[in-house]
C-alpha atoms as a PDB file:
ATOM      1  CA  MET A   1       0.000   0.000   0.000  1.00  0.00           C
ATOM      2  CA  GLU A   2       1.374   3.393  -1.010  1.00  0.00           C
ATOM      3  CA  LYS A   3       2.208   5.985   1.638  1.00  0.00           C
ATOM      4  CA  LYS A   4      -0.667   8.236   0.544  1.00  0.00           C
ATOM      5  CA  ALA A   5      -3.129   5.347   0.692  1.00  0.00           C
ATOM      6  CA  ARG A   6      -1.899   4.372   4.169  1.00  0.00           C
ATOM      7  CA  TRP A   7      -2.622   7.859   5.498  1.00  0.00           C
ATOM      8  CA  ILE A   8      -6.050   7.896   3.871  1.00  0.00           C
ATOM      9  CA  VAL A   9      -6.881   4.645   5.679  1.00  0.00           C
ATOM     10  CA  ARG A  10      -5.537   5.973   8.982  1.00  0.00           C
ATOM     11  CA  LEU A  11      -7.503   9.191   8.733  1.00  0.00           C
ATOM     12  CA  LEU A  12     -10.642   7.271   7.759  1.00  0.00           C
ATOM     13  CA  PHE A  13     -10.462   5.206  10.953  1.00  0.00           C
ATOM     14  CA  ILE A  14      -9.415   8.151  13.127  1.00  0.00           C
ATOM     15  CA  PHE A  15     -12.273  10.385  11.965  1.00  0.00           C
ATOM     16  CA  TYR A  16     -14.799   7.570  12.329  1.00  0.00           C
ATOM     17  CA  MET A  17     -13.659   6.740  15.859  1.00  0.00           C
ATOM     18  CA  LEU A  18     -13.682  10.426  16.851  1.00  0.00           C
ATOM     19  CA  TYR A  19     -17.193  10.657  15.444  1.00  0.00           C
ATOM     20  CA  ILE A  20     -18.356   7.656  17.500  1.00  0.00           C
ATOM     21  CA  ALA A  21     -16.598   9.045  20.598  1.00  0.00           C
ATOM     22  CA  CYS A  22     -18.475  12.329  20.194  1.00  0.00           C
ATOM     23  CA  ALA A  23     -21.755  10.453  19.779  1.00  0.00           C
ATOM     24  CA  ILE A  24     -21.044   8.516  22.990  1.00  0.00           C
ATOM     25  CA  ALA A  25     -20.182  11.713  24.859  1.00  0.00           C
ATOM     26  CA  SER A  26     -23.484  13.281  23.795  1.00  0.00           C
ATOM     27  CA  ASN A  27     -25.452  10.112  24.750  1.00  0.00           C
ATOM     28  CA  ARG A  28     -26.646   9.677  21.161  1.00  0.00           C
ATOM     29  CA  ALA A  29     -24.795   6.466  20.342  1.00  0.00           C
ATOM     30  CA  LEU A  30     -26.960   3.348  20.290  1.00  0.00           C
ATOM     31  CA  TYR A  31     -23.904   1.208  19.634  1.00  0.00           C
ATOM     32  CA  GLY A  32     -21.187   2.546  21.914  1.00  0.00           C
ATOM     33  CA  PHE A  33     -19.184  -0.682  21.603  1.00  0.00           C
ATOM     34  CA  LEU A  34     -18.273   0.332  18.033  1.00  0.00           C
ATOM     35  CA  LEU A  35     -15.508   2.587  19.340  1.00  0.00           C
ATOM     36  CA  LEU A  36     -13.575  -0.242  20.999  1.00  0.00           C
ATOM     37  CA  ASN A  37     -14.365  -2.847  18.345  1.00  0.00           C
ATOM     38  CA  THR A  38     -13.348  -0.573  15.479  1.00  0.00           C
ATOM     39  CA  PHE A  39     -10.136   0.399  17.279  1.00  0.00           C
ATOM     40  CA  LEU A  40      -9.245  -3.263  17.831  1.00  0.00           C
ATOM     41  CA  ALA A  41     -10.022  -3.986  14.170  1.00  0.00           C
ATOM     42  CA  TYR A  42      -7.720  -1.158  13.104  1.00  0.00           C
ATOM     43  CA  ILE A  43      -4.690  -2.442  15.050  1.00  0.00           C
ATOM     44  CA  PRO A  44      -3.845  -5.379  12.698  1.00  0.00           C
ATOM     45  CA  ILE A  45      -4.339  -3.094   9.678  1.00  0.00           C
ATOM     46  CA  GLU A  46      -1.786  -0.635  11.057  1.00  0.00           C
ATOM     47  CA  ILE A  47       0.589  -3.481  11.929  1.00  0.00           C
ATOM     48  CA  ALA A  48       0.307  -4.883   8.381  1.00  0.00           C
ATOM     49  CA  MET A  49       1.344  -1.494   6.973  1.00  0.00           C
ATOM     50  CA  HIS A  50       4.717  -1.953   8.697  1.00  0.00           C
ATOM     51  CA  ILE A  51       5.282  -5.511   7.450  1.00  0.00           C
ATOM     52  CA  LYS A  52       7.662  -5.428   4.476  1.00  0.00           C
ATOM     53  CA  PRO A  53       9.450  -8.125   2.459  1.00  0.00           C
ATOM     54  CA  LYS A  54      12.949  -6.685   2.928  1.00  0.00           C
ATOM     55  CA  GLN A  55      12.848  -6.058   6.699  1.00  0.00           C
ATOM     56  CA  SER A  56      14.887  -8.213   9.073  1.00  0.00           C
ATOM     57  CA  THR A  57      13.550 -11.646   9.915  1.00  0.00           C
ATOM     58  CA  TRP A  58      13.225 -10.935  13.640  1.00  0.00           C
ATOM     59  CA  ILE A  59      11.269  -7.733  13.096  1.00  0.00           C
ATOM     60  CA  PHE A  60       9.016  -9.566  10.635  1.00  0.00           C
ATOM     61  CA  ILE A  61       8.401 -12.416  13.100  1.00  0.00           C
ATOM     62  CA  LEU A  62       7.524  -9.967  15.884  1.00  0.00           C
ATOM     63  CA  LEU A  63       5.137  -7.976  13.689  1.00  0.00           C
ATOM     64  CA  PHE A  64       3.617 -11.153  12.251  1.00  0.00           C
ATOM     65  CA  ILE A  65       2.867 -12.552  15.725  1.00  0.00           C
ATOM     66  CA  LEU A  66       1.287  -9.254  16.796  1.00  0.00           C
ATOM     67  CA  TRP A  67      -0.742  -9.124  13.580  1.00  0.00           C
ATOM     68  CA  LEU A  68      -1.888 -12.730  14.050  1.00  0.00           C
ATOM     69  CA  LEU A  69      -3.041 -12.007  17.612  1.00  0.00           C
ATOM     70  CA  PHE A  70      -5.042  -8.931  16.648  1.00  0.00           C
ATOM     71  CA  TYR A  71      -6.265  -9.813  13.152  1.00  0.00           C
ATOM     72  CA  PRO A  72      -9.424 -11.720  14.291  1.00  0.00           C
ATOM     73  CA  ASN A  73     -10.724  -8.357  15.563  1.00  0.00           C
ATOM     74  CA  ALA A  74     -11.165  -7.227  11.923  1.00  0.00           C
ATOM     75  CA  PRO A  75     -13.622  -9.917  10.733  1.00  0.00           C
ATOM     76  CA  TYR A  76     -15.151  -9.942  14.234  1.00  0.00           C
ATOM     77  CA  VAL A  77     -16.796  -6.590  13.492  1.00  0.00           C
ATOM     78  CA  LEU A  78     -18.922  -8.331  10.846  1.00  0.00           C
ATOM     79  CA  THR A  79     -20.705 -10.164  13.658  1.00  0.00           C
ATOM     80  CA  ASP A  80     -21.663  -6.792  15.144  1.00  0.00           C
ATOM     81  CA  LEU A  81     -24.240  -6.530  12.365  1.00  0.00           C
ATOM     82  CA  PHE A  82     -26.487  -8.774  14.465  1.00  0.00           C
ATOM     83  CA  HIS A  83     -27.038  -5.724  16.669  1.00  0.00           C
ATOM     84  CA  LEU A  84     -29.218  -4.394  13.850  1.00  0.00           C
ATOM     85  CA  ALA A  85     -31.884  -6.539  15.517  1.00  0.00           C
ATOM     86  CA  LYS A  86     -32.323  -3.645  17.967  1.00  0.00           C
ATOM     87  CA  ILE A  87     -33.757  -1.608  15.102  1.00  0.00           C
ATOM     88  CA  ASN A  88     -37.356  -2.236  14.071  1.00  0.00           C
ATOM     89  CA  PRO A  89     -37.588  -0.839  10.517  1.00  0.00           C
ATOM     90  CA  TYR A  90     -41.163  -1.943   9.775  1.00  0.00           C
ATOM     91  CA  ASP A  91     -44.461  -0.243  10.505  1.00  0.00           C
ATOM     92  CA  ALA A  92     -46.614  -2.423  12.776  1.00  0.00           C
ATOM     93  CA  THR A  93     -49.766  -1.600  10.810  1.00  0.00           C
ATOM     94  CA  THR A  94     -48.704  -1.704   7.154  1.00  0.00           C
ATOM     95  CA  GLY A  95     -45.681  -3.980   7.431  1.00  0.00           C
ATOM     96  CA  LEU A  96     -43.754  -1.560   5.196  1.00  0.00           C
ATOM     97  CA  MET A  97     -40.324  -0.164   5.974  1.00  0.00           C
ATOM     98  CA  VAL A  98     -40.514   3.229   7.648  1.00  0.00           C
ATOM     99  CA  PHE A  99     -38.244   6.187   6.975  1.00  0.00           C
ATOM    100  CA  LYS A 100     -36.669   7.424  10.190  1.00  0.00           C
ATOM    101  CA  LEU A 101     -33.374   9.263   9.923  1.00  0.00           C
ATOM    102  CA  LYS A 102     -32.238   8.177  13.383  1.00  0.00           C
ATOM    103  CA  MET A 103     -32.846   4.545  12.481  1.00  0.00           C
ATOM    104  CA  TRP A 104     -30.784   4.860   9.293  1.00  0.00           C
ATOM    105  CA  TRP A 105     -28.113   6.740  11.223  1.00  0.00           C
ATOM    106  CA  HIS A 106     -27.674   3.771  13.557  1.00  0.00           C
ATOM    107  CA  TYR A 107     -27.718   1.434  10.551  1.00  0.00           C
ATOM    108  CA  GLY A 108     -25.013   3.476   8.821  1.00  0.00           C
ATOM    109  CA  ASN A 109     -22.802   3.444  11.918  1.00  0.00           C
ATOM    110  CA  LEU A 110     -22.860  -0.339  12.127  1.00  0.00           C
ATOM    111  CA  VAL A 111     -22.427  -1.009   8.417  1.00  0.00           C
ATOM    112  CA  PHE A 112     -19.649   1.566   8.008  1.00  0.00           C
ATOM    113  CA  SER A 113     -17.590  -0.008  10.781  1.00  0.00           C
ATOM    114  CA  ALA A 114     -18.168  -3.507   9.389  1.00  0.00           C
ATOM    115  CA  LEU A 115     -17.203  -2.456   5.867  1.00  0.00           C
ATOM    116  CA  ILE A 116     -13.978  -0.596   6.589  1.00  0.00           C
ATOM    117  CA  SER A 117     -12.846  -3.123   9.204  1.00  0.00           C
ATOM    118  CA  SER A 118     -13.494  -6.197   7.064  1.00  0.00           C
ATOM    119  CA  LEU A 119     -12.258  -4.787   3.732  1.00  0.00           C
ATOM    120  CA  PHE A 120      -9.033  -3.295   5.045  1.00  0.00           C
ATOM    121  CA  GLY A 121      -8.654  -6.277   7.354  1.00  0.00           C
ATOM    122  CA  ILE A 122      -8.758  -8.608   4.350  1.00  0.00           C
ATOM    123  CA  TRP A 123      -6.212  -6.343   2.656  1.00  0.00           C
ATOM    124  CA  SER A 124      -3.918  -6.932   5.634  1.00  0.00           C
ATOM    125  CA  LEU A 125      -4.523 -10.682   5.330  1.00  0.00           C
ATOM    126  CA  SER A 126      -3.571 -10.628   1.650  1.00  0.00           C
ATOM    127  CA  HIS A 127      -0.522  -8.434   2.245  1.00  0.00           C
ATOM    128  CA  VAL A 128       0.810 -10.467   5.165  1.00  0.00           C
ATOM    129  CA  SER A 129       0.275 -13.722   3.224  1.00  0.00           C
ATOM    130  CA  GLU A 130       2.258 -12.409   0.258  1.00  0.00           C
ATOM    131  CA  VAL A 131       5.123 -11.190   2.431  1.00  0.00           C
ATOM    132  CA  LEU A 132       5.175 -14.483   4.358  1.00  0.00           C
ATOM    133  CA  ALA A 133       5.334 -16.431   1.090  1.00  0.00           C
ATOM    134  CA  GLN A 134       8.273 -14.294  -0.032  1.00  0.00           C
ATOM    135  CA  LYS A 135      10.037 -14.823   3.288  1.00  0.00           C
ATOM    136  CA  LEU A 136       9.594 -18.578   2.838  1.00  0.00           C
ATOM    137  CA  HIS A 137      10.798 -18.302  -0.789  1.00  0.00           C
ATOM    138  CA  HIS A 138       7.591 -19.755  -2.215  1.00  0.00           C
ATOM    139  CA  ASP A 139       5.863 -17.419  -4.660  1.00  0.00           C
ATOM    140  CA  HIS A 140       3.552 -19.992  -6.243  1.00  0.00           C
ATOM    141  CA  PRO A 141      -0.094 -18.788  -6.176  1.00  0.00           C
ATOM    142  CA  PHE A 142      -1.324 -22.074  -4.652  1.00  0.00           C
ATOM    143  CA  PHE A 143       1.182 -21.757  -1.822  1.00  0.00           C
ATOM    144  CA  LYS A 144       0.004 -18.204  -1.117  1.00  0.00           C
ATOM    145  CA  PHE A 145      -3.603 -19.364  -1.205  1.00  0.00           C
ATOM    146  CA  GLY A 146      -2.761 -22.119   1.275  1.00  0.00           C
ATOM    147  CA  ILE A 147      -1.343 -19.511   3.656  1.00  0.00           C
ATOM    148  CA  VAL A 148      -4.504 -17.423   3.260  1.00  0.00           C
ATOM    149  CA  ILE A 149      -6.689 -20.439   4.092  1.00  0.00           C
ATOM    150  CA  ILE A 150      -4.659 -21.306   7.206  1.00  0.00           C
ATOM    151  CA  LEU A 151      -4.688 -17.721   8.481  1.00  0.00           C
ATOM    152  CA  THR A 152      -8.382 -17.381   7.692  1.00  0.00           C
ATOM    153  CA  ILE A 153      -9.294 -20.497   9.664  1.00  0.00           C
ATOM    154  CA  ALA A 154      -7.126 -19.345  12.582  1.00  0.00           C
ATOM    155  CA  SER A 155      -8.797 -15.928  12.573  1.00  0.00           C
ATOM    156  CA  SER A 156     -12.267 -17.505  12.396  1.00  0.00           C
ATOM    157  CA  VAL A 157     -11.447 -19.449  15.549  1.00  0.00           C
ATOM    158  CA  GLY A 158     -10.465 -16.104  17.064  1.00  0.00           C
ATOM    159  CA  VAL A 159     -13.823 -14.602  16.041  1.00  0.00           C
ATOM    160  CA  TYR A 160     -15.622 -17.471  17.784  1.00  0.00           C
ATOM    161  CA  VAL A 161     -13.519 -16.948  20.908  1.00  0.00           C
ATOM    162  CA  GLY A 162     -14.283 -13.243  20.951  1.00  0.00           C
ATOM    163  CA  ARG A 163     -17.985 -13.516  20.192  1.00  0.00           C
ATOM    164  CA  PHE A 164     -19.024 -16.492  22.328  1.00  0.00           C
ATOM    165  CA  LEU A 165     -16.312 -16.836  24.973  1.00  0.00           C
ATOM    166  CA  ARG A 166     -16.091 -13.028  25.244  1.00  0.00           C
ATOM    167  CA  LEU A 167     -12.299 -13.140  25.310  1.00  0.00           C
ATOM    168  CA  HIS A 168     -10.438 -10.203  23.782  1.00  0.00           C
ATOM    169  CA  THR A 169      -6.868 -10.335  22.502  1.00  0.00           C
ATOM    170  CA  VAL A 170      -5.566  -8.422  25.541  1.00  0.00           C
ATOM    171  CA  TYR A 171      -6.758 -11.278  27.797  1.00  0.00           C
ATOM    172  CA  LEU A 172      -3.885 -13.370  26.420  1.00  0.00           C
ATOM    173  CA  PHE A 173      -1.509 -11.044  28.243  1.00  0.00           C
ATOM    174  CA  MET A 174      -3.652 -10.552  31.360  1.00  0.00           C
ATOM    175  CA  ASP A 175      -4.664 -14.154  32.080  1.00  0.00           C
ATOM    176  CA  PRO A 176      -2.945 -16.586  29.659  1.00  0.00           C
ATOM    177  CA  HIS A 177      -3.652 -19.653  31.828  1.00  0.00           C
ATOM    178  CA  GLY A 178      -7.381 -18.941  32.037  1.00  0.00           C
ATOM    179  CA  VAL A 179      -7.559 -18.265  28.305  1.00  0.00           C
ATOM    180  CA  MET A 180      -5.835 -21.569  27.501  1.00  0.00           C
ATOM    181  CA  LEU A 181      -8.328 -23.487  29.653  1.00  0.00           C
ATOM    182  CA  GLU A 182     -11.247 -21.857  27.830  1.00  0.00           C
ATOM    183  CA  LEU A 183      -9.675 -22.627  24.455  1.00  0.00           C
ATOM    184  CA  ILE A 184      -9.245 -26.291  25.312  1.00  0.00           C
ATOM    185  CA  LYS A 185     -12.899 -26.683  26.362  1.00  0.00           C
ATOM    186  CA  MET A 186     -14.516 -24.862  23.418  1.00  0.00           C
ATOM    187  CA  TRP A 187     -14.226 -27.477  20.653  1.00  0.00           C
ATOM    188  CA  ASN A 188     -17.486 -29.014  19.407  1.00  0.00           C
ATOM    189  CA  GLY A 189     -19.456 -29.517  16.187  1.00  0.00           C
ATOM    190  CA  ARG A 190     -21.335 -26.225  16.299  1.00  0.00           C
ATOM    191  CA  MET A 191     -18.134 -24.312  16.939  1.00  0.00           C
ATOM    192  CA  LEU A 192     -16.503 -25.932  13.887  1.00  0.00           C
ATOM    193  CA  ALA A 193     -19.555 -25.121  11.755  1.00  0.00           C
ATOM    194  CA  PHE A 194     -19.304 -21.469  12.813  1.00  0.00           C
ATOM    195  CA  VAL A 195     -15.579 -21.400  11.989  1.00  0.00           C
ATOM    196  CA  ILE A 196     -16.272 -22.812   8.519  1.00  0.00           C
ATOM    197  CA  MET A 197     -18.969 -20.213   7.821  1.00  0.00           C
ATOM    198  CA  ILE A 198     -16.823 -17.257   8.927  1.00  0.00           C
ATOM    199  CA  SER A 199     -13.869 -18.658   6.967  1.00  0.00           C
ATOM    200  CA  VAL A 200     -15.960 -18.919   3.806  1.00  0.00           C
ATOM    201  CA  LEU A 201     -17.168 -15.355   4.305  1.00  0.00           C
ATOM    202  CA  GLN A 202     -13.618 -14.044   4.671  1.00  0.00           C
ATOM    203  CA  LEU A 203     -12.405 -16.038   1.673  1.00  0.00           C
ATOM    204  CA  ALA A 204     -15.270 -14.686  -0.428  1.00  0.00           C
ATOM    205  CA  ILE A 205     -14.222 -11.104   0.393  1.00  0.00           C
ATOM    206  CA  TRP A 206     -10.569 -11.972  -0.267  1.00  0.00           C
ATOM    207  CA  LEU A 207     -11.479 -13.551  -3.615  1.00  0.00           C
ATOM    208  CA  ALA A 208     -13.594 -10.550  -4.644  1.00  0.00           C
ATOM    209  CA  MET A 209     -10.748  -8.152  -3.808  1.00  0.00           C
ATOM    210  CA  ASN A 210      -8.221 -10.219  -5.748  1.00  0.00           C
ATOM    211  CA  ILE A 211     -10.499 -10.496  -8.776  1.00  0.00           C
ATOM    212  CA  TYR A 212     -10.959  -6.725  -8.712  1.00  0.00           C
ATOM    213  CA  ARG A 213      -7.212  -6.149  -8.416  1.00  0.00           C
ATOM    214  CA  SER A 214      -6.495  -8.574 -11.275  1.00  0.00           C
ATOM    215  CA  SER A 215      -9.113  -6.898 -13.447  1.00  0.00           C
ATOM    216  CA  MET A 216      -7.630  -3.468 -12.767  1.00  0.00           C
ATOM    217  CA  ASN A 217      -4.128  -4.720 -13.637  1.00  0.00           C
ATOM    218  CA  TYR A 218      -5.435  -6.313 -16.830  1.00  0.00           C
ATOM    219  CA  GLU A 219      -7.244  -3.128 -17.865  1.00  0.00           C
ATOM    220  CA  LEU A 220      -4.122  -1.064 -17.153  1.00  0.00           C
ATOM    221  CA  ASN A 221      -1.831  -3.389 -19.116  1.00  0.00           C
ATOM    222  CA  HIS A 222      -4.329  -3.662 -21.968  1.00  0.00           C
ATOM    223  CA  HIS A 223      -4.636   0.121 -22.126  1.00  0.00           C
ATOM    224  CA  ASN A 224      -0.870   0.545 -22.216  1.00  0.00           C
ATOM    225  CA  ASP A 225      -0.594  -1.971 -25.071  1.00  0.00           C
END
């Protein structure tokens, strides 16, 4: 990601979080948790911006571990969309959708956070996977895709942990023993089904972004020819 693009992404998150903070301060925020969740989702994106192919191996390993710990917070925000259930958009008499600006304001807050967190989060997934493949001296597309699948499954497990066990990444540093006990007990069929669904969702977004990027490169090369 170019330097200009990195700052655009940073400012996008900063302005959104300041906006949510102001809404919380004025007691107008229906979804106050968006401030923390969006901030946690932004952390792996910022970390990924500092991961580069030519940096030292030890710095890469440190940044990669930090990214891996925080990355599940990015797709996690997609599960916040279930909070839309608090909004009743239909008229009780006619059954038609009503037009209330406050209702759409709350809707926009949730969707905006989910979009920027998931899209730029998937960018970080793609970027980290490519750099990791280069570090391992394997540039074959299938090898890169294998890395993406492994990281996606790992992050989906993290989403499950955060959503249903209510364990945030920082708990790993505060109570590692307690977290490990919870992780050992969580495995069951429904948990695996959830992990598969979230993994498929992430892979679909990753695939869409890569198709778009390939199409743009093709159009650019075709235009230059």
